[in-house]
Amino acid sequence: MNSRDSSRRRFLRLGTTGFAGWLMPGKGWAAGPGARALAFRNLHTGEFVRATYWAAGQYVREGLSQIDRLLRDHRTNLVHPIDRRLLGLLDELHGSLDTAEPFEVISGYRSPATNAGLVASSSGVAPGSLHVAGMAIDIRVPGRPLRAVRDAAKALRTGGVGYYPDSNFVHVDVGRVRYW
Ligand SMILES: [Zn+2]
């Protein structure tokens, strides 16, 4: 299966879960072939967003800003652009997990001050965390075992994957390919 088929299959699936708005009357697939959406629930703030971040061959500014805001540093309310490669990674991951559930987010962007505080107070937080660059996210997926999320992320061979069963999340990033 090539990537175009994969993209189209995912788009069809999105279309069956309340995302049919992009199928404009009379335009059919021309209205949004390969449109891409992501859904997140932020476990700290309770916020939910389902946003189309790519449509008609370009990024959708409104969708990107909705995602950036949901993934903000909830301790300081600072918003930072999330690396678009990370959105692509999450899109691929969501497709391979074959679920309609949103990603549950434990941690997205972290300000330098927040990250420094976490480094001081807990083990397992890196001083040079890619969260500070908007290149990493800690997630789980309702209805999918944590190890399945980890294995699917590793199979993408796109970046780092960290497994935290005690805290019930998987870290994924768009840094070097590495596993822990
Ligand atoms: Zn992380």
XYZ file of N, CA, C and O and ligand atoms in Angstrom:
721
model
N 0.848 -1.190 0.000
C 0.000 0.000 0.000
C 0.886 1.243 0.000
O 1.768 1.380 0.829
N 0.692 2.117 -0.951
C 1.524 3.315 -0.970
C 0.930 4.404 -0.076
O -0.158 4.278 0.456
N 1.697 5.473 0.097
C 1.279 6.480 1.070
C 0.011 7.207 0.627
O -0.765 7.659 1.452
N -0.195 7.300 -0.679
C -1.403 7.983 -1.138
C -2.647 7.175 -0.726
O -3.625 7.728 -0.247
N -2.554 5.858 -0.905
C -3.666 5.008 -0.490
C -3.905 5.132 1.011
O -5.032 5.223 1.472
N -2.794 5.144 1.749
C -2.898 5.235 3.201
C -3.581 6.532 3.605
O -4.453 6.567 4.459
N -3.181 7.615 2.955
C -3.748 8.923 3.261
C -5.238 8.957 2.930
O -6.049 9.457 3.701
N -5.580 8.380 1.786
C -6.976 8.398 1.364
C -7.830 7.540 2.312
O -8.925 7.918 2.693
N -7.272 6.411 2.710
C -7.999 5.526 3.614
C -8.282 6.250 4.925
O -9.364 6.165 5.475
N -7.287 6.975 5.403
C -7.454 7.686 6.659
C -8.491 8.790 6.502
O -9.289 9.039 7.373
N -8.439 9.443 5.360
C -9.396 10.523 5.114
C -10.815 9.962 5.113
O -11.726 10.552 5.686
N -10.982 8.795 4.483
C -12.299 8.174 4.469
C -12.761 7.874 5.883
O -13.908 8.079 6.233
N -11.832 7.409 6.697
C -12.207 7.069 8.062
C -12.612 8.338 8.826
O -13.583 8.345 9.554
N -11.858 9.407 8.632
C -12.221 10.666 9.276
C -13.618 11.092 8.841
O -14.398 11.601 9.622
N -13.899 10.822 7.570
C -15.199 11.209 7.039
C -16.349 10.479 7.714
O -17.473 10.975 7.735
N -16.081 9.323 8.281
C -17.149 8.582 8.932
C -17.261 8.929 10.411
O -18.122 8.431 11.095
N -16.392 9.784 10.894
C -16.448 10.113 12.320
C -16.756 11.586 12.526
O -16.207 12.240 13.393
N -17.600 12.114 11.701
C -18.060 13.475 11.910
C -17.202 14.529 11.256
O -17.310 15.705 11.538
N -16.352 14.115 10.343
C -15.452 15.058 9.708
C -15.801 15.220 8.227
O -14.970 15.507 7.400
N -17.076 15.032 7.893
C -17.483 15.043 6.487
C -17.602 16.458 5.934
O -17.842 16.642 4.752
N -17.392 17.456 6.770
C -17.572 18.829 6.323
C -16.686 19.239 5.167
O -16.994 20.167 4.427
N -15.570 18.527 5.005
C -14.675 18.891 3.919
C -15.155 18.393 2.566
O -14.634 18.774 1.545
N -16.109 17.492 2.575
C -16.643 16.995 1.306
C -17.694 17.985 0.818
O -18.878 17.833 1.040
N -17.208 19.035 0.167
C -18.113 20.090 -0.271
C -19.041 19.554 -1.352
O -18.624 18.780 -2.198
N -20.300 19.982 -1.361
C -21.239 19.495 -2.369
C -20.702 19.742 -3.771
O -20.268 20.856 -4.083
N -20.724 18.715 -4.581
C -20.344 18.869 -5.984
C -18.858 18.852 -6.231
O -18.416 18.756 -7.358
N -18.068 18.929 -5.196
C -16.630 18.961 -5.405
C -15.984 17.611 -5.130
O -14.904 17.335 -5.619
N -16.641 16.792 -4.330
C -16.105 15.470 -4.047
C -14.713 15.537 -3.466
O -14.418 16.402 -2.659
N -13.853 14.637 -3.910
C -12.523 14.564 -3.346
C -11.699 15.802 -3.679
O -10.741 16.107 -2.987
N -12.083 16.528 -4.713
C -11.304 17.711 -5.092
C -11.303 18.746 -3.974
O -10.425 19.584 -3.898
N -12.297 18.678 -3.085
C -12.376 19.665 -2.014
C -11.297 19.438 -0.960
O -10.888 20.372 -0.293
N -10.858 18.200 -0.830
C -9.867 18.009 0.232
C -9.175 16.666 0.207
O -9.138 15.986 1.220
N -8.630 16.253 -0.934
C -7.903 14.985 -0.926
C -6.718 15.089 0.018
O -5.976 16.070 -0.032
N -6.596 14.137 0.901
C -5.458 14.166 1.814
C -5.595 15.164 2.937
O -4.617 15.487 3.591
N -6.800 15.695 3.161
C -6.983 16.573 4.321
C -6.622 15.794 5.574
O -6.907 14.603 5.677
N -5.984 16.479 6.501
C -5.500 15.785 7.697
C -5.965 16.493 8.953
O -5.872 17.711 9.056
N -6.474 15.677 9.869
C -6.963 16.220 11.133
C -6.373 15.419 12.283
O -6.013 14.254 12.126
N -6.284 16.053 13.424
C -5.835 15.382 14.639
C -6.769 15.767 15.778
O -7.310 16.875 15.796
N -6.949 14.847 16.722
C -7.790 15.131 17.885
C -7.000 14.853 19.158
O -6.273 13.859 19.243
N -7.133 15.773 20.107
C -6.401 15.664 21.381
C -7.319 15.985 22.546
O -8.184 16.858 22.450
N -7.081 15.302 23.660
C -7.662 15.713 24.933
C -6.502 15.972 25.891
O -5.650 15.104 26.098
N -6.465 17.185 26.438
C -5.415 17.541 27.378
C -5.846 17.122 28.777
O -6.837 17.624 29.303
N -5.145 16.189 29.373
C -5.561 15.619 30.653
C -5.374 16.588 31.815
O -5.963 16.398 32.873
N -4.587 17.624 31.634
C -4.406 18.610 32.707
C -5.511 19.659 32.690
O -5.980 20.097 33.730
N -5.903 20.072 31.505
C -6.891 21.163 31.408
C -8.288 20.653 31.077
O -9.256 21.404 31.195
N -8.394 19.407 30.628
C -9.685 18.861 30.233
C -10.129 19.309 28.848
O -11.196 18.924 28.377
N -9.313 20.125 28.180
C -9.701 20.642 26.870
C -9.617 19.558 25.803
O -8.748 18.692 25.838
N -10.524 19.665 24.843
C -10.550 18.757 23.702
C -10.538 19.579 22.427
O -11.197 20.614 22.347
N -9.792 19.110 21.441
C -9.856 19.751 20.130
C -9.714 18.703 19.045
O -8.971 17.730 19.195
N -10.528 18.859 18.018
C -10.328 18.088 16.793
C -10.123 19.117 15.696
O -11.021 19.907 15.420
N -8.932 19.153 15.118
C -8.582 20.235 14.209
C -8.011 19.703 12.907
O -7.172 18.801 12.905
N -8.469 20.276 11.800
C -7.877 20.003 10.496
C -6.667 20.907 10.355
O -6.793 22.126 10.405
N -5.504 20.319 10.230
C -4.289 21.146 10.164
C -3.690 21.173 8.764
O -2.756 21.931 8.512
N -4.254 20.357 7.868
C -3.761 20.328 6.490
C -4.940 20.073 5.572
O -5.719 19.140 5.813
N -5.116 20.887 4.548
C -6.199 20.681 3.580
C -5.857 21.418 2.300
O -5.187 22.451 2.324
N -6.335 20.885 1.198
C -6.131 21.523 -0.112
C -4.660 21.838 -0.357
O -4.304 22.875 -0.908
N -3.792 20.937 0.076
C -2.378 21.064 -0.250
C -1.597 22.041 0.590
O -0.460 22.378 0.259
N -2.181 22.532 1.684
C -1.414 23.442 2.533
C -1.847 23.360 3.994
O -2.924 22.848 4.301
N -1.003 23.891 4.850
C -1.341 23.920 6.266
C -2.510 24.871 6.506
O -2.642 25.897 5.825
N -3.324 24.512 7.488
C -4.483 25.321 7.858
C -4.134 26.075 9.139
O -3.989 25.484 10.208
N -3.963 27.374 9.007
C -3.465 28.173 10.125
C -4.339 28.036 11.374
O -3.848 27.888 12.481
N -5.652 28.102 11.172
C -6.580 28.020 12.310
C -6.427 26.684 13.046
O -6.409 26.639 14.287
N -6.313 25.606 12.261
C -6.161 24.289 12.877
C -4.856 24.182 13.642
O -4.812 23.649 14.761
N -3.778 24.698 13.049
C -2.480 24.659 13.726
C -2.533 25.432 15.035
O -2.009 24.984 16.055
N -3.179 26.596 15.029
C -3.183 27.396 16.254
C -4.061 26.749 17.324
O -3.758 26.851 18.522
N -5.116 26.061 16.919
C -5.932 25.326 17.907
C -5.108 24.235 18.582
O -5.191 24.029 19.794
N -4.317 23.539 17.761
C -3.478 22.457 18.303
C -2.378 23.037 19.193
O -2.129 22.553 20.297
N -1.719 24.102 18.716
C -0.660 24.740 19.517
C -1.206 25.169 20.882
O -0.546 25.017 21.910
N -2.423 25.707 20.873
C -2.989 26.205 22.126
C -3.292 25.046 23.080
O -3.000 25.129 24.276
N -3.875 23.971 22.550
C -4.195 22.832 23.425
C -2.936 22.217 24.022
O -2.941 21.727 25.145
N -1.838 22.253 23.240
C -0.596 21.623 23.693
C 0.327 22.606 24.406
O 1.502 22.323 24.614
N -0.205 23.746 24.815
C 0.601 24.768 25.499
C 1.110 24.246 26.844
O 0.615 23.246 27.369
N 2.052 24.978 27.396
C 2.534 24.701 28.751
C 1.404 25.095 29.713
O 1.153 26.281 29.924
N 0.748 24.110 30.294
C -0.433 24.414 31.112
C -0.063 25.077 32.435
O -0.912 25.687 33.081
N 1.217 24.979 32.821
C 1.622 25.617 34.079
C 1.781 27.123 33.916
O 1.529 27.885 34.847
N 2.236 27.553 32.753
C 2.481 28.978 32.525
C 1.539 29.582 31.489
O 1.536 30.795 31.290
N 0.786 28.715 30.818
C -0.102 29.137 29.728
C 0.653 29.653 28.502
O 0.054 30.280 27.627
N 1.960 29.405 28.430
C 2.716 29.837 27.258
C 2.436 28.896 26.083
O 2.440 27.680 26.231
N 2.185 29.517 24.930
C 1.925 28.760 23.704
C 3.175 28.812 22.837
O 3.821 29.868 22.730
N 3.534 27.690 22.248
C 4.712 27.611 21.393
C 4.324 26.775 20.177
O 3.587 25.797 20.319
N 4.789 27.133 18.984
C 4.427 26.318 17.816
C 4.920 24.879 17.986
O 6.073 24.656 18.338
N 4.029 23.939 17.728
C 4.402 22.533 17.752
C 5.001 22.180 16.389
O 4.457 22.555 15.346
N 6.129 21.506 16.416
C 6.825 21.127 15.180
C 5.872 20.356 14.265
O 5.255 19.379 14.692
N 5.770 20.805 13.046
C 4.808 20.181 12.137
C 5.165 18.743 11.818
O 4.297 17.933 11.488
N 6.450 18.414 11.928
C 6.835 17.011 11.729
C 6.232 16.129 12.806
O 5.914 14.963 12.565
N 6.060 16.697 14.002
C 5.448 15.925 15.086
C 3.966 15.663 14.777
O 3.449 14.586 15.061
N 3.322 16.635 14.156
C 1.921 16.430 13.773
C 1.826 15.315 12.737
O 0.929 14.467 12.792
N 2.757 15.307 11.791
C 2.768 14.238 10.790
C 2.999 12.876 11.422
O 2.354 11.887 11.066
N 3.921 12.847 12.387
C 4.201 11.593 13.099
C 2.935 11.106 13.814
O 2.576 9.924 13.745
N 2.250 12.015 14.493
C 1.041 11.637 15.231
C -0.063 11.173 14.279
O -0.824 10.254 14.594
N -0.122 11.813 13.131
C -1.105 11.412 12.131
C -0.844 9.970 11.676
O -1.757 9.132 11.611
N 0.424 9.676 11.391
C 0.794 8.314 10.998
C 0.505 7.324 12.126
O -0.002 6.217 11.898
N 0.840 7.721 13.334
C 0.641 6.846 14.486
C -0.844 6.543 14.690
O -1.233 5.391 14.912
N -1.648 7.583 14.584
C -3.088 7.401 14.751
C -3.640 6.462 13.691
O -4.474 5.590 13.973
N -3.128 6.596 12.464
C -3.570 5.709 11.387
C -3.198 4.266 11.656
O -3.996 3.348 11.446
N -1.978 4.034 12.146
C -1.557 2.654 12.336
C -2.235 2.025 13.548
O -2.363 0.805 13.624
N -2.714 2.835 14.497
C -3.433 2.289 15.647
C -4.906 2.019 15.317
O -5.603 1.358 16.089
N -5.342 2.541 14.177
C -6.688 2.254 13.676
C -7.756 2.499 14.750
O -8.492 1.592 15.138
N -7.807 3.731 15.207
C -8.763 4.090 16.252
C -9.405 5.429 15.919
O -8.830 6.228 15.185
N -10.591 5.655 16.447
C -11.245 6.960 16.295
C -11.052 7.817 17.540
O -11.513 8.944 17.600
N -10.381 7.252 18.549
C -10.196 7.984 19.801
C -9.149 9.092 19.640
O -8.221 8.972 18.847
N -9.278 10.159 20.424
C -8.255 11.214 20.399
C -7.013 10.772 21.175
O -7.071 9.838 21.979
N -5.914 11.453 20.928
C -4.745 11.280 21.792
C -5.041 11.945 23.131
O -5.535 13.071 23.177
N -4.723 11.254 24.222
C -4.761 11.882 25.530
C -3.357 12.398 25.818
O -2.372 11.667 25.687
N -3.277 13.681 26.188
C -1.994 14.366 26.299
C -1.608 14.591 27.751
O -2.349 15.229 28.505
N -0.468 14.049 28.111
C 0.080 14.278 29.448
C 0.986 15.497 29.430
O 1.005 16.297 30.365
N 1.748 15.666 28.359
C 2.655 16.807 28.264
C 2.964 17.104 26.799
O 3.309 16.201 26.043
N 2.796 18.362 26.423
C 3.155 18.788 25.072
C 4.331 19.745 25.153
O 5.439 19.351 25.519
N 4.067 21.025 24.836
C 5.121 22.022 24.971
C 5.421 22.276 26.444
O 4.514 22.275 27.285
N 6.704 22.463 26.756
C 7.114 22.899 28.094
C 8.017 24.107 27.957
O 8.990 24.072 27.183
N 7.711 25.139 28.709
C 8.597 26.303 28.716
C 9.912 25.901 29.379
O 9.962 24.935 30.143
N 11.002 26.636 29.106
C 12.281 26.330 29.761
C 12.158 26.323 31.280
O 12.734 25.460 31.944
N 11.382 27.246 31.843
C 11.245 27.313 33.302
C 10.518 26.087 33.832
O 10.916 25.494 34.843
N 9.455 25.693 33.151
C 8.712 24.506 33.576
C 9.586 23.274 33.505
O 9.611 22.443 34.417
N 10.337 23.151 32.420
C 11.169 21.953 32.268
C 12.260 21.901 33.345
O 12.535 20.846 33.908
N 12.842 23.073 33.635
C 13.874 23.122 34.673
C 13.294 22.704 36.023
O 13.933 21.982 36.791
N 12.059 23.120 36.296
C 11.408 22.739 37.537
C 11.176 21.242 37.610
O 11.360 20.621 38.654
N 10.787 20.642 36.496
C 10.539 19.204 36.454
C 11.842 18.420 36.607
O 11.878 17.377 37.245
N 12.916 18.927 35.990
C 14.217 18.259 36.113
C 14.616 18.205 37.583
O 15.110 17.190 38.084
N 14.356 19.309 38.309
C 14.746 19.383 39.714
C 13.877 18.499 40.603
O 14.336 17.991 41.620
N 12.613 18.309 40.210
C 11.676 17.650 41.129
C 11.392 16.189 40.792
O 10.825 15.466 41.593
N 11.736 15.733 39.592
C 11.410 14.354 39.256
C 12.512 13.730 38.416
O 13.239 14.420 37.700
N 12.620 12.424 38.520
C 13.604 11.725 37.689
C 12.982 11.470 36.318
O 11.772 11.486 36.152
N 13.818 11.257 35.342
C 13.317 10.910 34.014
C 12.966 12.104 33.150
O 12.417 11.942 32.064
N 13.254 13.324 33.620
C 13.033 14.509 32.785
C 14.394 15.062 32.375
O 15.236 15.365 33.221
N 14.606 15.183 31.075
C 15.911 15.582 30.562
C 16.048 17.100 30.539
O 15.110 17.809 30.165
N 17.226 17.618 30.937
C 17.433 19.073 30.889
C 17.232 19.633 29.476
O 16.657 20.692 29.305
N 17.702 18.922 28.467
C 17.563 19.403 27.095
C 16.358 18.815 26.394
O 16.388 18.535 25.205
N 15.271 18.642 27.142
C 14.084 17.961 26.605
C 13.588 18.598 25.308
O 13.511 19.819 25.183
N 13.205 17.752 24.378
C 12.642 18.244 23.119
C 11.253 18.844 23.316
O 10.733 19.505 22.418
N 10.649 18.627 24.493
C 9.369 19.295 24.795
C 9.550 20.819 24.734
O 8.640 21.546 24.362
N 10.739 21.291 25.125
C 10.999 22.727 25.166
C 11.048 23.326 23.755
O 10.812 24.518 23.571
N 11.339 22.492 22.784
C 11.380 22.945 21.390
C 10.073 22.664 20.648
O 9.970 22.904 19.442
N 9.065 22.160 21.351
C 7.802 21.815 20.677
C 7.953 20.610 19.770
O 7.172 20.432 18.826
N 8.953 19.771 20.062
C 9.239 18.619 19.198
C 8.868 17.293 19.839
O 9.189 16.235 19.292
N 8.207 17.330 21.003
C 7.906 16.084 21.720
C 6.538 16.158 22.391
O 6.033 17.248 22.682
N 5.969 14.979 22.619
C 4.664 14.911 23.292
C 4.584 13.586 24.057
O 5.145 12.576 23.616
N 3.919 13.634 25.207
C 3.668 12.431 26.002
C 2.184 12.095 25.884
O 1.335 12.948 26.192
N 1.887 10.883 25.467
C 0.510 10.537 25.110
C 0.115 9.131 25.556
O 0.958 8.288 25.852
N -1.175 8.903 25.557
C -1.730 7.558 25.536
C -2.990 7.608 24.680
O -3.446 8.694 24.305
N -3.529 6.429 24.360
C -4.685 6.358 23.465
C -5.742 5.450 24.103
O -5.459 4.271 24.357
N -6.924 5.982 24.391
C -7.968 5.163 24.995
C -8.233 3.909 24.158
O -8.309 3.976 22.924
N -8.344 2.770 24.835
C -8.683 1.533 24.130
C -7.507 0.836 23.480
O -7.681 -0.216 22.858
N -6.312 1.421 23.602
C -5.133 0.779 23.015
C -4.097 0.574 24.124
O -3.775 1.517 24.844
N -3.581 -0.668 24.248
C -2.553 -0.906 25.265
C -1.359 0.003 25.052
O -0.990 0.289 23.909
N -0.760 0.431 26.149
C 0.374 1.348 26.051
C 1.496 0.755 25.192
O 2.126 1.451 24.400
N 1.724 -0.551 25.348
C 2.810 -1.168 24.580
C 2.484 -1.160 23.079
O 3.381 -1.109 22.245
N 1.202 -1.202 22.730
C 0.825 -1.137 21.310
C 1.120 0.248 20.742
O 1.556 0.381 19.585
N 0.893 1.266 21.570
C 1.211 2.637 21.141
C 2.730 2.764 20.954
O 3.212 3.308 19.957
N 3.479 2.216 21.921
C 4.943 2.243 21.819
C 5.421 1.515 20.556
O 6.228 2.045 19.782
N 4.918 0.315 20.340
C 5.387 -0.480 19.207
C 5.036 0.192 17.876
O 5.830 0.172 16.935
N 3.851 0.773 17.806
C 3.445 1.461 16.570
C 4.334 2.679 16.328
O 4.715 2.969 15.187
N 4.682 3.385 17.398
C 5.551 4.559 17.259
C 6.953 4.127 16.812
O 7.563 4.759 15.940
N 7.462 3.048 17.399
C 8.788 2.575 17.013
C 8.816 2.126 15.559
O 9.799 2.349 14.845
N 7.723 1.522 15.111
C 7.666 1.013 13.740
C 7.748 2.137 12.711
O 8.142 1.904 11.563
N 7.407 3.362 13.124
C 7.479 4.490 12.186
C 8.922 4.918 11.932
O 9.216 5.554 10.933
N 9.822 4.613 12.862
C 11.240 4.961 12.737
C 11.435 6.431 12.358
O 12.187 6.767 11.446
N 10.702 7.283 13.086
C 10.713 8.713 12.760
C 11.479 9.540 13.781
O 11.998 10.602 13.457
N 11.537 9.087 15.025
C 12.197 9.875 16.059
C 12.314 9.064 17.330
O 12.300 7.832 17.295
N 12.395 9.756 18.461
C 12.547 9.075 19.736
C 11.238 8.531 20.263
O 10.179 9.120 20.048
N 11.323 7.384 20.956
C 10.150 6.791 21.588
C 10.548 6.342 22.994
O 11.468 5.536 23.152
N 9.869 6.872 24.003
C 10.135 6.490 25.386
C 8.906 5.835 25.994
O 7.793 6.311 25.797
N 9.133 4.753 26.733
C 8.028 3.960 27.292
C 7.984 4.160 28.804
O 8.973 3.868 29.490
N 6.867 4.662 29.302
C 6.724 4.961 30.734
C 5.481 4.262 31.295
O 4.465 4.926 31.582
N 5.558 2.936 31.443
C 4.370 2.197 31.898
C 3.910 2.613 33.294
O 2.706 2.629 33.566
N 4.839 2.994 34.174
C 4.442 3.385 35.534
C 3.612 4.665 35.533
O 2.765 4.869 36.395
N 3.886 5.534 34.575
C 3.143 6.789 34.477
C 2.062 6.722 33.393
O 1.333 7.686 33.178
N 1.993 5.572 32.729
C 0.958 5.325 31.715
C 0.998 6.311 30.548
O -0.009 6.906 30.177
N 2.186 6.502 29.985
C 2.264 7.278 28.744
C 3.464 6.837 27.916
O 4.383 6.183 28.421
N 3.407 7.209 26.646
C 4.524 7.019 25.721
C 4.978 8.395 25.259
O 4.151 9.248 24.917
N 6.277 8.612 25.312
C 6.863 9.851 24.792
C 7.248 9.616 23.334
O 7.889 8.615 23.022
N 6.852 10.508 22.459
C 7.337 10.458 21.075
C 7.883 11.832 20.709
O 7.382 12.860 21.174
N 8.948 11.842 19.904
C 9.505 13.111 19.465
C 10.062 12.985 18.063
O 10.129 11.888 17.499
N 10.415 14.133 17.490
C 10.981 14.142 16.140
C 12.476 14.485 16.181
O 13.007 15.127 15.289
N 13.122 14.060 17.257
C 14.575 14.115 17.315
C 15.161 12.869 16.653
O 14.526 12.238 15.811
N 16.383 12.519 17.063
C 17.008 11.313 16.528
C 16.163 10.075 16.808
O 15.478 10.013 17.821
N 16.275 9.080 15.932
C 15.604 7.799 16.187
C 16.336 7.098 17.333
O 17.541 6.820 17.234
N 15.639 6.892 18.442
C 16.229 6.219 19.606
C 15.083 5.762 20.504
O 14.004 6.343 20.475
N 15.361 4.716 21.278
C 14.301 4.122 22.106
C 14.764 3.953 23.536
O 15.916 3.629 23.775
N 13.861 4.143 24.478
C 14.176 3.876 25.876
C 12.930 3.477 26.617
O 11.834 3.554 26.078
Zn 8.165 13.372 26.956
